[in-house]
Structure formats: C-alpha cells, structure tokens
C-alpha cells in the first residue's frame, strides 16, 4: 500500500515511501554502523589506557612530593590513601598531595601499589580492563615501569 497525501497548496497527491524503500535505507544505515562501530570502540579502549597512564603519572608525582616532605614513600600497608589522609605515624606529612581521594582506574578497579617495589622504588599499576594480571590489548597491565 502506498501512502498518498494531499498537498494543501496545489491540491495534488504526493506519494510517500514504500516499505521496500524504507528497508533499503535501513540496510544501508546498518552496514554503515557495522563498519564504523568497531573503529569507534577500539578508540574508546585506547583512550582508557591513555587515561590510566596519565593517572599513574599524576600519582607518581604526588608520591614524589610525599617522599620529599616525609623522607620516604608510603609503605605498602599505608598505600595510596596516605596521599590524601595523613597517616598517624607521619608527623612531617604536609598534604594532602591530591585534590581528591585516590581515583580508581578507568575500568573501576583500584590501583595497585607496592613500596618498595620489584621494578623500582615503588610499583604503581593497574591490571587493565579485566582486573587480572597480564593480558593483551585493553586487558594488559598499565604500569609505571
């Protein structure tokens, strides 16, 4: 069935779109989306990795400032929370060293911290999207070493 509408200006009937024409347009849109969506989502994963690297860099700078004030990095037990809340046994603490409490990584997991570290004075890292050690692509660990 073809929809017919009367034009109020000239009184002529005008045709609408047939169901087949609408289906062809929807198939074309679907093909375009199936081509563009994977490229978009791969870029989204890359941006989360870049955000994690930037956060780790900012946390490292805050840790360095803590070390300059106190004389050593926070212990593993004190953790990154020592950057925002003064540990009870640190009288030289001059923080907070962060404007807000320690953020989670872009995937919602807490950052991992060890002092002394296995790869340097401190190890600071995220397990990536999967929250597990190791992995590839978005699931790979993001580290400060």
CSV table of C-alpha atoms in Angstrom, one decimal:
chain,number,residue,atom,x,y,z
A,1,UNK,CA,0.0,0.0,0.0
A,2,UNK,CA,1.4,3.4,-1.0
A,3,UNK,CA,0.6,6.3,1.3
A,4,UNK,CA,-0.9,9.3,-0.5
A,5,UNK,CA,-1.0,12.7,1.0
A,6,UNK,CA,-2.9,15.7,-0.4
A,7,UNK,CA,-0.7,18.8,-0.7
A,8,UNK,CA,-2.7,21.8,0.7
A,9,UNK,CA,-1.1,24.3,-1.6
A,10,UNK,CA,-1.8,22.8,-5.0
A,11,UNK,CA,-4.3,20.0,-4.2
A,12,UNK,CA,-2.1,17.3,-5.9
A,13,UNK,CA,-1.5,14.0,-4.3
A,14,UNK,CA,2.1,13.2,-3.4
A,15,UNK,CA,3.5,9.7,-2.9
A,16,UNK,CA,5.2,8.5,0.3
A,17,UNK,CA,7.9,6.0,0.7
A,18,UNK,CA,7.2,2.3,0.1
A,19,UNK,CA,8.1,-0.3,2.7
A,20,UNK,CA,10.8,-1.6,0.4
A,21,UNK,CA,12.4,1.8,0.1
A,22,UNK,CA,12.5,2.2,3.8
A,23,UNK,CA,14.0,-1.3,4.3
A,24,UNK,CA,16.8,-0.5,1.7
A,25,UNK,CA,17.6,2.7,3.6
A,26,UNK,CA,17.7,0.8,6.9
A,27,UNK,CA,20.0,-1.8,5.5
A,28,UNK,CA,22.4,0.9,4.2
A,29,UNK,CA,22.4,2.5,7.7
A,30,UNK,CA,23.0,-0.9,9.3
A,31,UNK,CA,26.0,-1.5,7.0
A,32,UNK,CA,27.5,1.9,7.9
A,33,UNK,CA,27.1,1.3,11.6
A,34,UNK,CA,28.6,-2.1,11.4
A,35,UNK,CA,31.7,-0.6,9.7
A,36,UNK,CA,32.1,2.5,12.0
A,37,UNK,CA,31.2,0.9,15.4
A,38,UNK,CA,34.3,-1.4,15.8
A,39,UNK,CA,36.6,1.5,14.9
A,40,UNK,CA,34.9,3.8,17.4
A,41,UNK,CA,35.0,1.2,20.3
A,42,UNK,CA,38.7,0.4,19.6
A,43,UNK,CA,39.5,4.1,20.0
A,44,UNK,CA,37.5,4.1,23.3
A,45,UNK,CA,39.7,1.3,24.7
A,46,UNK,CA,42.8,3.2,23.7
A,47,UNK,CA,41.6,6.3,25.4
A,48,UNK,CA,41.0,4.4,28.7
A,49,UNK,CA,44.6,3.1,28.5
A,50,UNK,CA,45.9,6.6,28.0
A,51,UNK,CA,43.8,7.9,30.9
A,52,UNK,CA,45.3,5.2,33.2
A,53,UNK,CA,48.8,6.1,32.1
A,54,UNK,CA,48.1,9.8,32.9
A,55,UNK,CA,46.6,8.9,36.3
A,56,UNK,CA,49.6,6.8,37.1
A,57,UNK,CA,51.9,9.6,36.2
A,58,UNK,CA,50.0,12.1,38.4
A,59,UNK,CA,50.0,9.6,41.3
A,60,UNK,CA,53.8,9.2,40.9
A,61,UNK,CA,54.3,13.0,41.1
A,62,UNK,CA,52.2,13.1,44.3
A,63,UNK,CA,54.2,10.2,45.7
A,64,UNK,CA,57.5,12.1,44.9
A,65,UNK,CA,56.1,15.1,46.7
A,66,UNK,CA,55.2,12.9,49.7
A,67,UNK,CA,58.7,11.5,49.8
A,68,UNK,CA,60.3,15.0,49.7
A,69,UNK,CA,58.2,16.0,52.7
A,70,UNK,CA,58.3,12.8,54.8
A,71,UNK,CA,61.6,11.4,53.7
A,72,UNK,CA,60.3,8.1,52.3
A,73,UNK,CA,57.4,6.8,50.2
A,74,UNK,CA,54.3,5.5,51.9
A,75,UNK,CA,54.5,1.8,52.9
A,76,UNK,CA,52.5,-0.8,51.0
A,77,UNK,CA,50.3,-1.0,54.1
A,78,UNK,CA,49.7,2.8,54.1
A,79,UNK,CA,49.0,2.6,50.4
A,80,UNK,CA,48.0,5.4,48.2
A,81,UNK,CA,45.5,6.7,50.8
A,82,UNK,CA,48.5,8.3,52.5
A,83,UNK,CA,48.5,10.9,49.7
A,84,UNK,CA,45.1,12.2,50.8
A,85,UNK,CA,44.8,11.3,54.5
A,86,UNK,CA,47.7,11.8,57.0
A,87,UNK,CA,49.0,8.6,58.4
A,88,UNK,CA,49.0,8.7,62.2
A,89,UNK,CA,52.7,7.9,62.4
A,90,UNK,CA,53.9,10.6,59.9
A,91,UNK,CA,54.5,14.0,61.7
A,92,UNK,CA,56.2,15.6,58.7
A,93,UNK,CA,53.2,14.9,56.4
A,94,UNK,CA,52.3,18.2,54.6
A,95,UNK,CA,49.5,17.0,52.4
A,96,UNK,CA,47.0,16.3,51.1
A,97,UNK,CA,49.0,15.6,47.9
A,98,UNK,CA,45.9,15.1,45.8
A,99,UNK,CA,42.9,17.4,45.4
A,100,UNK,CA,40.5,14.4,45.7
A,101,UNK,CA,40.8,10.9,47.2
A,102,UNK,CA,42.7,8.4,45.1
A,103,UNK,CA,40.7,7.6,42.0
A,104,UNK,CA,40.1,4.1,40.6
A,105,UNK,CA,41.5,3.2,37.3
A,106,UNK,CA,39.3,4.0,34.2
A,107,UNK,CA,37.8,0.5,34.5
A,108,UNK,CA,36.7,1.0,38.1
A,109,UNK,CA,39.4,-1.1,39.8
A,110,UNK,CA,41.8,0.3,42.5
A,111,UNK,CA,45.4,1.0,41.5
A,112,UNK,CA,47.9,-1.5,42.9
A,113,UNK,CA,50.8,-0.1,44.9
A,114,UNK,CA,54.0,-1.6,46.4
A,115,UNK,CA,56.8,0.0,48.3
A,116,UNK,CA,59.5,-1.0,48.0
A,117,UNK,CA,58.7,-2.2,44.5
A,118,UNK,CA,60.0,-5.1,42.5
A,119,UNK,CA,60.8,-2.8,39.5
A,120,UNK,CA,61.8,0.4,41.2
A,121,UNK,CA,61.4,2.3,44.5
A,122,UNK,CA,57.7,2.0,44.1
A,123,UNK,CA,55.5,-0.1,41.8
A,124,UNK,CA,52.2,1.5,40.7
A,125,UNK,CA,50.0,-0.2,38.3
A,126,UNK,CA,46.5,-1.2,37.0
A,127,UNK,CA,45.5,-4.6,35.9
A,128,UNK,CA,43.7,-3.2,32.9
A,129,UNK,CA,40.1,-3.8,31.8
A,130,UNK,CA,39.9,-7.4,33.0
A,131,UNK,CA,41.2,-6.7,36.5
A,132,UNK,CA,43.6,-9.6,36.3
A,133,UNK,CA,47.4,-9.7,36.0
A,134,UNK,CA,48.8,-9.9,32.5
A,135,UNK,CA,46.6,-9.8,29.4
A,136,UNK,CA,46.8,-8.1,26.0
A,137,UNK,CA,45.4,-5.0,24.4
A,138,UNK,CA,42.8,-3.4,26.8
A,139,UNK,CA,43.3,-6.2,29.3
A,140,UNK,CA,47.1,-5.6,29.5
A,141,UNK,CA,48.6,-4.2,32.7
A,142,UNK,CA,49.3,-0.4,32.8
A,143,UNK,CA,52.5,0.2,34.9
A,144,UNK,CA,54.9,2.9,35.9
A,145,UNK,CA,58.0,0.8,34.9
